[in-house]
Amino acid sequence: MADSTGRTGAGSPGGVLAGLDPEQLSAVTAPAGPVCVLAGAGTGKTRAITHRIAHRVGTGEIAARHVLAVTFTARAAAELRARLAGLGAGGVQARTFHAAALRQVRYFAPRLLAGRAMPELLDSKVRLVTLAAARVGLRTDRAAARDLAGEIEWAKSSLVEPGEYLVAAAKAARDTPHEAAKVAEVFAAYEQLKRGNGVIDFEDLLRAAVWGIEEHPDVGDQVRAQYRHFVVDEYQDVNPLQQRLLEAWLGGRDDLTVVGDASQTIYSFTGATSAYLIDFPRQRPGAVVVRLVRDYRSTPQVVGLANAVIGQARGSAARLRLELVGQRPAGAEPDLRIFADEPAEAAAVAARCRQLIAAGTPAREIAVLFRTNAQSEAYEKALAEAEVPYVVQGAERFFERPEVRQAVLTLRAATRSTPGETPLVPAVVEALTAVGWSPAGAPPGGAARERWEALAALVQLAEEFAAEPRMLPIGDAATVERAPSLADFCAELARRAAQQHVPTLEGVTLASLHSAKGLEWDAVFLVGLSDGTLPTGYARSAEQIEEERRLLYVGVTRAREWLWLSYAAARSPGGRARRPCRFLPQFERGGGQRSAPAAGGGAAGRKPDRVRTRTISCRICGTTLLAGADRKLGRCQDCPSDLDEELYERLIQWRVRVAGAQKVPAYVVFTDATLVALAERRPTRPADLLAIAGIGPRKVGLYGDAVLALVGGAAVDDLAPEKTSEREPKNRLPSRPGEA
Ligand code: ATP
Ligand code: MG
């Protein structure tokens, strides 16, 4: 039934097949039956499956109403629907597993429940989990209950019953929020309470759909008659329960197209597993397997780094890894930066965001991505100070998070009970300890850790606030330099909260790496890339470390054009030295621009890393300069220049004369970069000349007088060229430049 009329609209086969590369085409035109598309990030996965559906519908091979396309998030499902509609296949159902199951269970409920009403669906387990925990003698706050709920979700998604939990959790090396036996008790009590209340949760909903299809032949027949062709996007995210539902839908049939990238599996902790994707060709003999490697999203430079990161991956997910081939025109090399401390890192990121926006990149096309939500505060502050609009994605702004608001109230209350002479940091630690925070370290459990980290971020703020000398009020009008009190700190927190409060609809995105999955931006900053943060210090097993590596891979592949990766050698100014992310040996090989010890106080100075002969930092942004041309300029080449054009002209003229007189090429006298540095920095003393890379004592001796005279305003004609050819340095320098 192939269309031969030559129609070319999007809904026609010709339109649907146009603009596909040969591999995409083979996926799109594969005959009915199992198809597995192993596609790297940005290779056109979603494009391939939407075009395959549209092609089959357009040729009349299948009917749109018989197709079910599933994915994992509502946003991804909406994206599928929009793309399908654009291709003329708007009648196709594209839903999340949950939405598809809910629709079916609702529809069949009267038949399945013999007229009884469908039980209410719980949209969160937290309340019942809290009750269940209390029943087995566990007191839980909201964060602890969320962690227990997450663990129960993992078990149910992994088809693990309460009685099997203990063994299953040990086998999966679960990082349980409480002793596993206790979690099993809470799990059992939760199930009981839930039944007693006549409610069901999301996993029950999927189980009900499976049960309805498998145990009720009439329901099964009807569902299978309705849905005959299945497509799953992001198949590496499927969990055993969802896979079970997919099998129930298929009922032994094989018209299934799956698309996935095992290298982007970052939700294993919820029960998602790439095992089904990896085993697909073996489980379904005769499956058409298509590999897409052309990356249409990112520049070859970004693609190169992505390949390098994932190239080191180990384990089963790594077996399917594909080397991406960038299709876009060349762009800038990824910018690797090392800063002395986190505030310096955040300030530099904010400054660069400002520059990008000023140069025309819309703020919504820029993202700052980090490993944990607690890292956002430093960036919220730096962006607010730089007056760059931002939106925090997938989480509240730092000062709006419940635990932070509660902690700020606690600190404010403590100002009344804390003796005035108590040093700030101990006062803050004491007040936060009273609300369950512990300086000893984070408790187990993701939500409990997030809470701990948010409060730890407040302690860090207190450390920074205490370390910085500043003028503080002592009375109504007077200020004096004194140690800050808890009340001063509370005032500072209020100031920051107000500054960061400005609501914006559009701005630079601040997001965790997890919530950035599937998204893309023109410019991406991956920040806080120190070992212990990425990979997180909580990752212990080899598999957990591999998942962290994939997280970095997901981050790198979000960037279309411009990518920045940075870490701070210490957390706070003067703090303990840290190592860079182990997945980025480029940092250690000198690919990263290191911040100056001078800027970093003791921290950078104490670093065990190799120390370069002479540290030169960018006088605009403060990073250490490693590239020769940057070192000569005394700033990053892309940092704004404050060049004295007129002086630069005279320096060029002078160099022409000197080179002519000495019969040497101009660069032997001074390179262009050195002349630019001279015209930017306008040195006034021989010692200042020495501070410019590319000018040593010999050149100061040879040309120092002339250059200083030019900076002082002398015309080139006023300088005697013959003087410049002297072989013997006449301008003797003191041994210590400071004495000049
Ligand atoms: P992700 O890993 O983020 O899910 P993906 O593999 O699903 O990415 P798509 O979103 O389908 O990739 O495609 C990425 C981008 O590349 C899109 O903007 C898409 O339109 C474009 N693209 C895909 N294939 C081609 C092609 N053959 N020619 C031109 N552009 C393409
Ligand atoms: Mg996609």
mmCIF file of N, CA and C and ligand atoms in Angstrom, residues 45-46 233-234, ligand 2:
data_model
loop_
_atom_site.group_PDB
_atom_site.id
_atom_site.type_symbol
_atom_site.label_atom_id
_atom_site.label_comp_id
_atom_site.label_asym_id
_atom_site.label_seq_id
_atom_site.Cartn_x
_atom_site.Cartn_y
_atom_site.Cartn_z
ATOM 1 N N LYS A 45 17.115 9.418 18.186
ATOM 2 C CA LYS A 45 16.312 8.300 18.689
ATOM 3 C C LYS A 45 14.827 8.594 18.558
ATOM 4 N N THR A 46 14.428 9.684 19.206
ATOM 5 C CA THR A 46 13.021 10.040 19.217
ATOM 6 C C THR A 46 12.568 10.317 17.797
ATOM 7 N N ASP A 233 10.173 4.533 24.136
ATOM 8 C CA ASP A 233 11.310 5.466 24.077
ATOM 9 C C ASP A 233 12.069 5.363 25.401
ATOM 10 N N GLU A 234 13.360 5.650 25.402
ATOM 11 C CA GLU A 234 14.179 5.617 26.635
ATOM 12 C C GLU A 234 14.041 4.261 27.345
HETATM 13 MG MG MG B 2 14.937 11.364 22.796
#
